[in-house]
Coordinates of C-alpha atoms in Angstrom, one line a residue:
Chain A
M131 CA 45.8 -37.4 -35.2
S132 CA 48.5 -35.8 -37.2
V133 CA 49.2 -38.6 -39.6
I134 CA 45.6 -38.6 -40.9
Q135 CA 45.9 -35.3 -42.6
G136 CA 48.4 -33.5 -44.6
P137 CA 50.0 -33.5 -48.0
L138 CA 52.3 -36.4 -47.2
S139 CA 50.4 -38.8 -49.2
E140 CA 50.0 -36.4 -52.1
A141 CA 53.7 -36.1 -52.6
L142 CA 54.1 -39.9 -52.1
V143 CA 51.5 -40.6 -54.8
E144 CA 53.4 -38.3 -57.2
S145 CA 56.6 -40.1 -56.7
E146 CA 54.8 -43.5 -56.8
A147 CA 53.0 -42.6 -60.0
S148 CA 56.2 -41.7 -61.7
T149 CA 58.1 -44.9 -60.7
A150 CA 55.4 -47.6 -60.8
P151 CA 54.9 -48.8 -64.3
E152 CA 51.3 -48.6 -65.6
R153 CA 49.9 -52.1 -65.3
T154 CA 48.0 -53.4 -68.3
R155 CA 45.7 -56.3 -68.3
P156 CA 45.7 -58.7 -71.1
G157 CA 42.4 -57.8 -72.8
G158 CA 40.7 -59.1 -75.9
L159 CA 42.5 -58.8 -79.3
R160 CA 40.1 -56.4 -80.8
G161 CA 37.5 -54.2 -79.2
E162 CA 36.6 -54.3 -75.6
P163 CA 35.9 -57.5 -73.7
A164 CA 32.6 -57.6 -72.0
W165 CA 34.0 -57.5 -68.5
R166 CA 35.9 -54.4 -69.2
R167 CA 32.7 -52.6 -70.2
R168 CA 31.0 -53.8 -67.0
D169 CA 34.1 -52.7 -65.2
R170 CA 33.5 -49.0 -65.6
R171 CA 30.3 -49.3 -63.7
W172 CA 32.1 -51.3 -61.0
G173 CA 34.7 -48.5 -60.7
Y174 CA 32.0 -46.0 -59.7
I175 CA 30.4 -48.5 -57.3
F176 CA 33.7 -49.2 -55.5
V177 CA 34.7 -45.6 -55.1
G178 CA 31.0 -44.5 -54.6
P179 CA 30.6 -44.6 -50.8
Q180 CA 33.8 -42.7 -50.1
L181 CA 33.1 -40.3 -53.0
I182 CA 29.6 -39.5 -51.7
G183 CA 31.0 -39.2 -48.2
M184 CA 33.7 -36.8 -49.3
A185 CA 31.4 -34.7 -51.4
L186 CA 28.7 -34.5 -48.7
F187 CA 30.9 -34.2 -45.5
V188 CA 34.0 -32.4 -46.8
L189 CA 33.4 -30.6 -50.1
V190 CA 29.9 -29.2 -49.3
P191 CA 30.9 -27.9 -45.9
F192 CA 34.1 -26.5 -47.4
A193 CA 32.2 -24.6 -50.1
A194 CA 29.7 -23.4 -47.5
S195 CA 32.6 -22.2 -45.3
V196 CA 34.0 -20.1 -48.1
V197 CA 30.5 -18.7 -48.9
L198 CA 29.8 -18.0 -45.2
A199 CA 33.1 -16.1 -45.0
F200 CA 31.4 -13.4 -47.2
A201 CA 28.2 -13.2 -45.1
Q202 CA 26.9 -12.1 -41.8
W203 CA 25.0 -14.9 -40.0
D204 CA 24.1 -15.7 -36.5
G205 CA 22.6 -19.1 -37.2
L206 CA 19.0 -18.0 -36.8
N207 CA 18.2 -14.9 -38.8
A208 CA 18.5 -14.4 -42.5
L209 CA 22.0 -14.3 -43.9
S210 CA 23.2 -11.0 -45.4
W211 CA 26.1 -10.5 -47.8
V212 CA 28.9 -8.3 -46.6
G213 CA 31.6 -8.9 -49.2
F214 CA 35.1 -8.8 -47.7
E215 CA 34.0 -7.2 -44.5
N216 CA 34.6 -10.3 -42.4
F217 CA 38.1 -10.6 -43.7
A218 CA 38.7 -7.0 -43.0
T219 CA 37.3 -7.4 -39.5
E220 CA 39.4 -10.4 -38.7
L221 CA 42.6 -9.1 -40.2
T222 CA 42.4 -6.0 -38.1
D223 CA 41.1 -7.7 -35.0
P224 CA 43.9 -7.7 -32.4
L225 CA 42.5 -10.9 -31.0
F226 CA 42.8 -12.7 -34.3
G227 CA 46.3 -11.3 -34.8
R228 CA 47.2 -12.7 -31.4
S229 CA 45.8 -16.1 -32.4
V230 CA 47.8 -16.2 -35.6
L231 CA 50.9 -15.1 -33.8
N232 CA 50.5 -17.6 -31.0
T233 CA 49.7 -20.4 -33.5
L234 CA 52.8 -19.7 -35.6
L235 CA 54.9 -19.4 -32.4
I236 CA 53.7 -22.8 -31.2
A237 CA 54.6 -24.3 -34.6
I238 CA 58.0 -22.6 -34.8
I239 CA 58.9 -23.8 -31.3
T240 CA 57.5 -27.3 -31.3
V241 CA 58.4 -28.5 -34.8
P242 CA 62.2 -28.1 -34.7
V243 CA 62.5 -29.0 -31.0
G244 CA 60.1 -32.0 -31.3
L245 CA 61.6 -33.4 -34.4
G246 CA 65.2 -32.7 -33.3
L247 CA 64.6 -34.6 -30.1
A248 CA 62.9 -37.4 -32.0
V249 CA 65.8 -37.8 -34.4
I250 CA 68.4 -38.0 -31.6
I251 CA 66.3 -40.5 -29.7
A252 CA 65.6 -42.6 -32.8
V253 CA 69.3 -42.7 -33.7
A254 CA 70.2 -43.8 -30.1
L255 CA 67.4 -46.4 -30.1
E256 CA 68.5 -47.9 -33.4
K257 CA 71.8 -48.8 -31.9
L258 CA 70.2 -50.9 -29.2
K259 CA 69.0 -54.5 -29.5
T260 CA 66.3 -54.2 -26.9
K261 CA 64.3 -51.1 -27.5
T262 CA 60.7 -52.3 -26.9
L263 CA 60.5 -51.0 -23.4
Y264 CA 61.8 -47.5 -24.4
L265 CA 59.4 -47.4 -27.3
I266 CA 56.5 -48.1 -25.0
L267 CA 57.6 -45.3 -22.6
F268 CA 57.9 -42.8 -25.4
F269 CA 54.8 -43.8 -27.2
A270 CA 52.4 -43.9 -24.2
P271 CA 51.5 -40.3 -24.5
V272 CA 50.5 -40.8 -28.2
V273 CA 47.8 -43.2 -27.3
T274 CA 46.5 -41.1 -24.4
S275 CA 43.7 -38.7 -25.3
S276 CA 44.7 -35.1 -25.6
V277 CA 42.1 -34.2 -22.9
A278 CA 43.7 -36.5 -20.3
V279 CA 47.1 -35.3 -21.3
A280 CA 46.1 -31.7 -20.8
M281 CA 44.4 -32.4 -17.5
I282 CA 47.5 -34.2 -16.1
W283 CA 49.9 -31.5 -17.2
Q284 CA 47.6 -28.8 -15.8
Q285 CA 48.2 -30.3 -12.3
L286 CA 52.0 -30.6 -13.0
F287 CA 52.1 -27.0 -14.0
R288 CA 50.3 -25.6 -10.9
K289 CA 52.1 -22.8 -9.1
D290 CA 52.2 -25.0 -6.0
G291 CA 52.8 -28.1 -8.2
V292 CA 55.7 -30.4 -8.6
I293 CA 57.5 -28.7 -11.6
S294 CA 57.4 -25.2 -10.1
G295 CA 58.4 -26.6 -6.7
F296 CA 61.4 -28.4 -8.2
I297 CA 62.6 -25.3 -10.0
A298 CA 62.1 -23.1 -6.9
N299 CA 64.0 -25.5 -4.7
T300 CA 66.8 -26.2 -7.1
F301 CA 67.5 -22.7 -8.3
H302 CA 66.3 -20.8 -5.2
V303 CA 63.9 -18.7 -7.2
P304 CA 60.2 -18.0 -6.7
P305 CA 58.1 -20.8 -8.1
P306 CA 57.1 -20.0 -11.7
D307 CA 53.4 -19.6 -12.4
W308 CA 53.3 -21.6 -15.7
L309 CA 49.7 -21.3 -16.5
G310 CA 49.2 -17.8 -15.0
D311 CA 52.1 -16.1 -16.7
P312 CA 51.3 -15.2 -20.3
H313 CA 54.8 -16.0 -21.6
L314 CA 55.1 -19.2 -19.7
A315 CA 51.6 -20.4 -20.7
L316 CA 52.6 -20.5 -24.3
I317 CA 55.8 -22.4 -23.5
A318 CA 53.7 -24.8 -21.3
V319 CA 51.5 -25.5 -24.4
C320 CA 54.6 -26.2 -26.5
I321 CA 56.1 -28.6 -23.9
V322 CA 52.9 -30.5 -23.8
S323 CA 52.6 -30.8 -27.5
I324 CA 56.2 -31.9 -27.9
W325 CA 55.8 -34.5 -25.1
S326 CA 52.6 -35.9 -26.7
S327 CA 53.9 -36.2 -30.2
L328 CA 57.5 -37.3 -29.5
G329 CA 56.7 -41.0 -29.6
L330 CA 55.0 -40.9 -33.0
N331 CA 58.0 -39.0 -34.6
I332 CA 60.4 -41.4 -33.0
I333 CA 58.6 -44.4 -34.5
I334 CA 58.5 -42.8 -37.9
F335 CA 62.2 -41.9 -37.9
L336 CA 63.1 -45.3 -36.5
A337 CA 61.3 -46.9 -39.4
G338 CA 63.2 -44.6 -41.8
L339 CA 66.5 -45.4 -40.2
Q340 CA 65.9 -49.1 -40.5
N341 CA 65.1 -48.6 -44.2
I342 CA 68.6 -47.2 -44.9
S343 CA 70.4 -50.0 -46.7
P344 CA 73.0 -51.6 -44.4
S345 CA 75.5 -51.6 -47.4
V346 CA 75.6 -47.8 -47.4
V347 CA 76.3 -47.7 -43.7
E348 CA 78.8 -50.5 -44.0
A349 CA 80.6 -48.8 -46.9
A350 CA 80.9 -45.6 -44.9
R351 CA 82.2 -47.5 -41.9
I352 CA 84.9 -49.2 -44.0
D353 CA 85.9 -45.7 -45.3
G354 CA 86.5 -44.9 -41.6
A355 CA 83.5 -42.6 -40.9
G356 CA 83.1 -41.9 -37.2
S357 CA 79.8 -41.7 -35.3
L358 CA 79.3 -38.0 -35.9
T359 CA 80.3 -38.1 -39.6
M360 CA 78.0 -41.1 -40.0
F361 CA 75.1 -39.1 -38.4
F362 CA 75.6 -35.9 -40.3
R363 CA 76.8 -37.3 -43.6
I364 CA 74.9 -40.6 -43.9
R365 CA 71.9 -41.0 -41.6
L366 CA 70.6 -37.4 -41.7
P367 CA 70.8 -37.0 -45.5
L368 CA 69.2 -40.4 -46.0
L369 CA 66.5 -39.6 -43.5
S370 CA 65.8 -36.3 -45.1
P371 CA 62.8 -37.4 -47.2
I372 CA 61.1 -38.6 -44.0
M373 CA 62.3 -35.5 -42.0
F374 CA 60.7 -33.4 -44.7
F375 CA 57.3 -35.1 -44.6
S376 CA 57.3 -35.1 -40.8
T377 CA 58.1 -31.4 -40.8
V378 CA 55.2 -30.7 -43.1
I379 CA 52.8 -32.8 -41.1
A380 CA 54.0 -31.6 -37.7
F381 CA 53.8 -28.0 -38.8
I382 CA 50.2 -28.4 -40.2
S383 CA 49.1 -30.2 -37.1
S384 CA 50.5 -27.4 -34.9
L385 CA 48.5 -25.0 -36.9
Q386 CA 45.5 -26.9 -35.7
T387 CA 46.3 -26.7 -32.0
F388 CA 43.1 -26.6 -30.0
D389 CA 42.6 -29.4 -27.3
T390 CA 45.7 -28.3 -25.3
V391 CA 44.9 -24.6 -25.2
F392 CA 41.2 -25.3 -24.5
I393 CA 41.9 -27.5 -21.5
L394 CA 45.5 -26.9 -20.2
T395 CA 45.3 -23.2 -20.2
A396 CA 41.5 -23.0 -19.6
N397 CA 40.1 -21.2 -22.6
A398 CA 43.2 -19.7 -24.2
G399 CA 45.2 -18.7 -21.1
P400 CA 45.8 -15.5 -19.2
D401 CA 45.0 -12.5 -21.4
N402 CA 44.5 -14.8 -24.5
A403 CA 48.2 -15.7 -24.3
T404 CA 47.6 -19.1 -25.8
R405 CA 44.6 -18.3 -28.1
T406 CA 45.2 -20.2 -31.3
I407 CA 43.5 -19.9 -34.7
V408 CA 41.3 -22.9 -34.2
Y409 CA 40.4 -21.7 -30.7
H410 CA 39.5 -18.4 -32.2
I411 CA 37.3 -20.1 -34.8
F412 CA 35.6 -22.2 -32.1
D413 CA 35.1 -19.1 -29.9
L414 CA 33.7 -16.9 -32.6
G415 CA 31.4 -19.7 -34.0
F416 CA 30.2 -21.6 -31.0
G417 CA 30.8 -19.1 -28.3
K418 CA 29.7 -15.8 -29.9
F419 CA 27.6 -17.2 -32.8
Q420 CA 29.5 -14.9 -35.3
F421 CA 29.6 -17.5 -38.1
G422 CA 30.6 -15.1 -40.8
P423 CA 33.8 -13.9 -39.1
A424 CA 34.5 -17.4 -37.9
S425 CA 34.3 -18.7 -41.4
A426 CA 36.6 -15.9 -42.6
A427 CA 39.1 -17.0 -40.0
S428 CA 38.7 -20.6 -41.2
V429 CA 39.5 -19.5 -44.8
I430 CA 42.6 -17.6 -43.5
L431 CA 43.7 -20.8 -41.7
L432 CA 43.4 -22.7 -44.9
I433 CA 45.4 -20.1 -46.8
I434 CA 48.1 -20.2 -44.1
T435 CA 48.1 -24.0 -44.4
L436 CA 48.5 -23.9 -48.1
I437 CA 51.3 -21.2 -48.0
V438 CA 53.2 -23.2 -45.4
T439 CA 52.9 -26.4 -47.5
G440 CA 53.9 -24.5 -50.6
I441 CA 57.1 -23.1 -48.9
Q442 CA 58.0 -26.5 -47.6
F443 CA 57.6 -28.2 -50.9
T444 CA 59.7 -25.5 -52.6
A445 CA 62.4 -26.0 -49.9
Q446 CA 62.2 -29.8 -50.4
K447 CA 64.2 -29.4 -53.7
K448 CA 67.0 -27.9 -51.7
F449 CA 67.3 -30.2 -48.7
V450 CA 65.9 -33.6 -49.5
H451 CA 68.3 -36.3 -50.7
Y452 CA 67.0 -39.5 -52.0
E453 CA 69.0 -42.7 -51.5
D454 CA 69.6 -43.4 -55.1
G455 CA 71.3 -40.1 -55.7
A456 CA 73.3 -40.2 -52.4
A457 CA 74.5 -43.7 -52.5
Chain B
M109 CA 55.6 -54.1 -45.9
T110 CA 59.2 -53.0 -45.7
T111 CA 58.6 -50.1 -43.4
A112 CA 57.6 -51.9 -40.2
V113 CA 59.6 -51.2 -37.1
R114 CA 61.7 -54.2 -36.6
T115 CA 62.0 -54.9 -33.0
V116 CA 64.3 -57.8 -33.7
P117 CA 67.2 -56.8 -35.9
D118 CA 67.9 -58.8 -39.0
S119 CA 70.8 -61.2 -39.1
G120 CA 73.2 -59.1 -41.1
R121 CA 72.8 -56.2 -38.7
Q122 CA 73.1 -58.5 -35.8
G123 CA 76.4 -59.8 -37.1
A124 CA 77.8 -56.3 -37.5
A125 CA 76.6 -55.4 -34.0
A126 CA 78.3 -58.5 -32.6
G127 CA 81.5 -57.6 -34.3
R128 CA 81.6 -54.3 -32.7
Q129 CA 80.5 -55.4 -29.3
G130 CA 83.8 -56.8 -28.3
T131 CA 85.6 -53.6 -27.5
G132 CA 85.2 -52.1 -24.1
A133 CA 84.7 -48.6 -25.5
S134 CA 81.6 -49.6 -27.5
R135 CA 80.2 -51.4 -24.5
A136 CA 80.7 -48.3 -22.3
R137 CA 79.1 -46.2 -25.0
K138 CA 76.1 -48.5 -25.0
T139 CA 75.8 -48.2 -21.2
V140 CA 75.8 -44.4 -21.6
L141 CA 73.0 -44.7 -24.3
H142 CA 71.0 -46.9 -21.9
I143 CA 71.3 -44.4 -19.1
V144 CA 70.4 -41.4 -21.2
L145 CA 67.4 -43.2 -22.7
A146 CA 66.3 -44.5 -19.4
V147 CA 66.4 -40.9 -17.9
A148 CA 64.4 -39.6 -20.9
G149 CA 62.0 -42.5 -20.7
V150 CA 61.3 -41.9 -17.0
A151 CA 60.7 -38.2 -17.8
M152 CA 58.2 -39.3 -20.4
V153 CA 56.2 -41.4 -18.0
F154 CA 56.5 -39.1 -15.1
P155 CA 53.2 -37.3 -15.8
F156 CA 51.4 -40.6 -15.7
V157 CA 53.2 -41.6 -12.5
W158 CA 52.3 -38.3 -10.9
M159 CA 48.7 -38.7 -12.0
L160 CA 48.5 -42.1 -10.2
I161 CA 50.2 -40.8 -7.1
T162 CA 48.0 -37.7 -6.9
S163 CA 44.9 -39.8 -7.4
F164 CA 45.5 -41.7 -4.2
K165 CA 46.0 -38.6 -2.1
T166 CA 43.4 -37.1 0.2
L167 CA 42.3 -33.5 -0.2
P168 CA 43.9 -32.3 3.0
Q169 CA 47.3 -33.7 1.9
L170 CA 47.0 -32.0 -1.5
L171 CA 46.2 -28.7 0.1
N172 CA 48.6 -28.7 3.0
D173 CA 51.6 -30.5 1.5
P174 CA 51.3 -30.3 -2.3
L175 CA 54.9 -31.3 -3.0
S176 CA 54.9 -34.5 -0.9
F177 CA 55.6 -37.5 -3.1
L178 CA 53.8 -40.5 -1.6
P179 CA 50.2 -40.4 -0.6
K180 CA 49.6 -40.7 3.1
P181 CA 47.1 -41.8 4.0
F182 CA 46.6 -43.8 0.9
T183 CA 43.0 -43.5 -0.3
F184 CA 40.8 -45.1 -3.0
Q185 CA 38.1 -42.5 -2.3
N186 CA 38.9 -40.4 -5.3
Y187 CA 38.2 -43.3 -7.6
I188 CA 34.9 -44.2 -5.9
D189 CA 33.8 -40.5 -6.1
A190 CA 34.9 -40.1 -9.7
W191 CA 33.1 -43.2 -10.8
N192 CA 29.9 -42.2 -8.9
D193 CA 30.0 -38.5 -10.0
A194 CA 30.3 -39.2 -13.7
P195 CA 28.9 -41.9 -15.9
F196 CA 32.3 -43.4 -17.0
A197 CA 30.8 -46.8 -17.9
Q198 CA 28.4 -45.2 -20.3
A199 CA 31.1 -43.0 -21.8
Y200 CA 33.3 -46.1 -22.3
W201 CA 30.5 -47.9 -24.0
N202 CA 29.8 -44.9 -26.2
S203 CA 33.5 -44.5 -27.2
I204 CA 33.9 -48.3 -27.8
Y205 CA 30.9 -48.8 -30.0
I206 CA 31.5 -45.5 -31.9
A207 CA 35.1 -46.5 -32.6
V208 CA 34.1 -50.1 -33.7
L209 CA 31.5 -48.8 -36.1
V210 CA 33.8 -46.1 -37.5
V211 CA 36.6 -48.7 -38.0
I212 CA 34.3 -51.2 -39.7
G213 CA 32.8 -48.6 -42.0
T214 CA 36.1 -47.0 -42.9
L215 CA 37.8 -50.4 -43.6
V216 CA 35.1 -51.5 -45.9
T217 CA 34.5 -48.3 -47.8
A218 CA 38.2 -47.3 -48.0
A219 CA 39.3 -50.7 -49.1
M220 CA 36.6 -50.6 -51.8
A221 CA 37.7 -47.1 -53.0
G222 CA 41.3 -48.1 -52.8
Y223 CA 40.7 -51.2 -54.9
G224 CA 38.6 -49.1 -57.3
F225 CA 41.3 -46.5 -57.8
A226 CA 44.1 -49.0 -57.9
R227 CA 42.8 -51.6 -60.3
I228 CA 39.7 -50.5 -62.2
K229 CA 39.8 -48.2 -65.2
F230 CA 36.9 -45.9 -65.4
R231 CA 36.3 -42.5 -66.8
G232 CA 37.5 -39.7 -64.5
S233 CA 39.2 -42.1 -62.0
R234 CA 42.5 -40.1 -62.1
L235 CA 40.7 -36.8 -61.6
L236 CA 38.6 -38.2 -58.8
F237 CA 41.7 -39.6 -57.1
V238 CA 43.5 -36.2 -57.3
L239 CA 40.4 -34.7 -55.8
F240 CA 40.6 -37.2 -52.9
L241 CA 44.2 -36.2 -52.3
A242 CA 43.3 -32.5 -52.5
T243 CA 40.6 -32.8 -49.9
Q244 CA 43.3 -34.0 -47.5
M245 CA 44.7 -30.5 -47.5
I246 CA 41.5 -29.1 -46.0
P247 CA 41.8 -29.2 -42.2
M248 CA 38.6 -30.4 -40.6
Q249 CA 38.5 -27.3 -38.5
V250 CA 38.0 -25.2 -41.6
T251 CA 34.7 -26.9 -42.4
L252 CA 33.6 -27.2 -38.8
I253 CA 30.9 -24.6 -38.8
P254 CA 29.0 -25.6 -41.9
F255 CA 29.6 -29.2 -40.9
Y256 CA 27.8 -28.5 -37.6
F257 CA 24.8 -27.0 -39.5
L258 CA 24.7 -29.9 -41.9
M259 CA 24.5 -32.2 -38.9
A260 CA 21.7 -30.0 -37.5
K261 CA 19.8 -30.2 -40.8
L262 CA 20.1 -34.0 -40.8
G263 CA 19.0 -34.1 -37.2
W264 CA 22.2 -35.7 -36.1
V265 CA 23.3 -33.1 -33.5
D266 CA 23.5 -34.8 -30.1
S267 CA 23.3 -38.1 -31.9
H268 CA 26.2 -40.5 -32.4
L269 CA 25.3 -40.7 -36.1
S270 CA 27.2 -37.4 -36.5
L271 CA 30.3 -39.0 -35.1
I272 CA 30.0 -42.3 -37.0
I273 CA 28.7 -41.8 -40.5
P274 CA 30.9 -38.9 -41.7
A275 CA 34.0 -40.4 -40.2
A276 CA 33.3 -43.8 -41.8
L277 CA 32.4 -42.4 -45.2
A278 CA 34.8 -39.5 -45.6
N279 CA 38.4 -40.4 -44.9
P280 CA 40.7 -39.5 -47.9
F281 CA 43.8 -40.6 -46.0
A282 CA 42.3 -44.1 -45.6
V283 CA 41.5 -44.3 -49.3
F284 CA 45.0 -43.3 -50.2
L285 CA 46.5 -45.8 -47.8
M286 CA 44.4 -48.6 -49.0
R287 CA 45.2 -47.8 -52.7
Q288 CA 48.9 -48.1 -51.8
F289 CA 48.3 -51.5 -50.2
V290 CA 46.3 -52.8 -53.1
L291 CA 49.0 -51.6 -55.6
S292 CA 51.5 -53.6 -53.6
L293 CA 49.5 -56.8 -54.2
P294 CA 50.6 -58.8 -57.3
I295 CA 48.1 -58.4 -60.1
E296 CA 48.3 -62.1 -60.9
L297 CA 46.2 -62.7 -57.7
E298 CA 43.1 -61.5 -59.4
E299 CA 43.9 -61.9 -63.0
A300 CA 43.0 -65.6 -63.3
A301 CA 39.7 -65.0 -61.5
L302 CA 38.9 -62.1 -63.8
V303 CA 39.5 -64.1 -67.0
D304 CA 37.5 -66.9 -65.5
G305 CA 34.6 -64.5 -65.3
A306 CA 34.4 -63.8 -61.6
G307 CA 32.7 -60.5 -60.9
R308 CA 34.6 -57.5 -59.4
W309 CA 32.7 -57.7 -56.2
R310 CA 33.6 -61.4 -55.8
I311 CA 37.2 -60.7 -56.5
F312 CA 37.3 -57.8 -54.0
W313 CA 35.5 -59.8 -51.3
S314 CA 37.2 -63.1 -51.6
I315 CA 40.6 -62.3 -53.0
I316 CA 41.6 -58.7 -52.3
L317 CA 40.2 -58.2 -48.8
P318 CA 41.9 -61.3 -47.3
N319 CA 45.2 -60.4 -48.9
L320 CA 44.8 -56.8 -47.6
R321 CA 44.8 -58.0 -44.0
P322 CA 48.0 -56.3 -42.8
G323 CA 47.0 -53.0 -44.4
L324 CA 43.5 -53.3 -42.9
G325 CA 45.0 -54.0 -39.5
A326 CA 47.2 -50.9 -39.7
L327 CA 44.3 -48.8 -40.8
A328 CA 42.0 -50.1 -38.1
I329 CA 44.5 -49.2 -35.4
I330 CA 45.0 -45.7 -36.8
V331 CA 41.3 -45.0 -37.2
A332 CA 40.4 -46.5 -33.8
L333 CA 43.0 -44.3 -32.0
G334 CA 41.9 -41.2 -33.9
T335 CA 38.2 -41.8 -33.2
W336 CA 38.8 -42.7 -29.6
N337 CA 40.8 -39.5 -28.9
N338 CA 38.7 -37.2 -31.0
F339 CA 37.7 -34.2 -28.9
L340 CA 36.7 -31.1 -30.9
L341 CA 33.9 -32.8 -32.9
P342 CA 32.2 -34.4 -29.9
L343 CA 32.6 -31.1 -28.0
V344 CA 30.7 -29.3 -30.7
L345 CA 28.2 -31.9 -31.5
M346 CA 27.2 -33.7 -28.3
N347 CA 25.0 -32.0 -25.7
S348 CA 23.6 -34.6 -23.3
Q349 CA 25.9 -36.3 -20.9
E350 CA 24.7 -39.8 -21.7
N351 CA 26.0 -39.3 -25.2
F352 CA 29.5 -38.2 -24.1
T353 CA 32.6 -40.0 -25.2
V354 CA 35.4 -40.6 -22.7
P355 CA 37.5 -37.5 -23.5
L356 CA 34.4 -35.3 -23.5
L357 CA 33.1 -36.7 -20.2
L358 CA 36.5 -36.2 -18.7
Q359 CA 36.6 -32.6 -19.8
S360 CA 33.1 -31.9 -18.5
F361 CA 34.1 -33.6 -15.2
R362 CA 36.9 -31.2 -14.8
G363 CA 34.5 -28.3 -15.5
Q364 CA 32.2 -29.5 -12.7
F365 CA 34.6 -30.5 -10.0
G366 CA 37.4 -28.4 -11.3
S367 CA 40.4 -27.0 -9.8
I368 CA 39.6 -27.5 -6.1
N369 CA 39.9 -31.3 -5.6
Y370 CA 42.5 -32.3 -8.1
G371 CA 43.0 -35.7 -6.6
L372 CA 39.5 -36.4 -7.9
V373 CA 40.4 -35.0 -11.3
M374 CA 43.5 -37.2 -11.5
A375 CA 41.5 -40.2 -10.5
A376 CA 39.1 -39.5 -13.3
S377 CA 42.0 -39.0 -15.7
A378 CA 43.4 -42.3 -14.6
V379 CA 40.0 -44.0 -15.2
A380 CA 40.0 -42.6 -18.7
T381 CA 43.7 -43.3 -19.4
I382 CA 44.7 -46.6 -17.8
P383 CA 42.6 -49.0 -19.8
M384 CA 44.0 -47.4 -23.0
L385 CA 47.5 -47.7 -21.7
I386 CA 47.0 -51.4 -20.8
A387 CA 45.6 -52.0 -24.3
F388 CA 48.6 -50.3 -25.8
V389 CA 51.1 -52.3 -23.8
I390 CA 49.4 -55.5 -24.9
G391 CA 49.1 -54.6 -28.6
Q392 CA 52.3 -52.4 -28.7
R393 CA 54.0 -54.3 -31.5
R394 CA 51.1 -54.0 -33.9
I395 CA 50.3 -50.4 -32.9
L396 CA 53.9 -49.3 -33.4
N397 CA 54.2 -51.1 -36.7
S398 CA 51.0 -49.6 -38.1
M399 CA 52.1 -46.2 -37.1
A400 CA 55.4 -46.6 -38.7
A401 CA 53.8 -48.0 -41.9
S402 CA 51.2 -45.3 -42.1
G403 CA 53.6 -42.4 -41.3
L404 CA 55.4 -43.4 -44.4
G405 CA 52.3 -43.9 -46.5
G406 CA 52.7 -47.6 -46.7
R407 CA 55.7 -47.5 -49.0

């Protein structure tokens, strides 16, 4: 799930650390009270289970992934070092180039369209008193497993299916072959990912809108701001911190697209038209047992993730407004 | 928590809304809003509706008249076949008990770590916390291959242990969320107990955990949903059908019975989807609120 990962929390903790005053406990007058000495040990005990889990199940595999990227290994025979050869192989492999391009295309299409729709719907919903039914409708895809989502859409996108039939009958054109046409297949993947994450983004924006203090909105209304002015001058700027975090998270989770392309477009689509980076890693590793190149591709995915996050955090300074400053 | 989605507007807002409601123009605008949202909402659920309709159609109808809307004749046969052809009951049981164990494990260890980071001063605590935040930047897919071999070394491939233990013990996001929730509790809660000589564990168990209930609830929902819908890890790690989770079984079902009889595939999808949708409709308020809270990091 997209909310689980991402640098959202990191940025939040930074802002939180700077605003929350350091809490101090009333200790003994001189020297350390006994409980504080015991406390140190308790600290390690409390963080221990997650610390061990993180070291064993995240850091060790991560280090191994970086190491494997410089080796040739099929999982059975001895490992041999090849230096940067895997990176060279991947960076010149047209299949990998295709995966990177497809992944970035998916991200560049789904993030603005998905978040844009979510903002519009959230603003519309906020004006209504009864919105529970709409929220249920929009959120239902979020609780549905990506596998079921992809299988349902696969039927909708059939050439003799309901969407193609509708388009053919309405516009009097031959029915589009969504999953068979390389260009359409990628768009189909984008449509499905926008559809399945829309509800989550709406919920997050709605929470953000409701956190905007009514006094700001009221003041603007008294000053005679119309609906559009209100949206572009008040709501959107005040929503920008959340927009920003959602963009980062949505972008990073698009970089990890796998389930949809694996099922909807049956193993990366016609002529690898929907092959994504994660599908490429999966295919190299668990399909072809080329663990070295697969690890090199993983490391490149990580680097892309870090670059994207870096760009977005730099852009944050330009676009994000915080309520204190704006109000 | 201040970030929860309020399904009932607060009184000030209500007053403002009532003040505006009088004019005919704003009422007309509201009607337009409702129409637009209803159209969008219907479009959102259309795939589910189509799944249901298709699942009740016979194969001849699907082949001869793929665009017809209503099933005629109406048949339950697809459901009977889907249920008989694949062990859905087993998959449901697997998914449920894995999700329950992951949720319990995550809640306990993440609340512990959150409390440790929020309230106990120990050497390196800041550095370790930064490390936790940094690991969130590593996509799980990046570590997938070594993770698989680690599971193989531990003998956990094709065992549910590989889906439970790492998920319960390594969730930096959960630690971060819990730390935020602990920080929002007033320190006075535990101060008296601490001065009276109560141990840290006692304070955690009988003061912090009960007060953390809203945060734990939100985290439980997020973790349960994430575990339930997880696909890539079970796909890589599980081999035998009796160990499959619901999404994995559904996927393998499509592989076997595939593209020919899609009424059957839609019935299987419905079997995998409908119970979750019902659970969502029942618990929608809690689920939506936890999502809103977590999406904002529990601010």
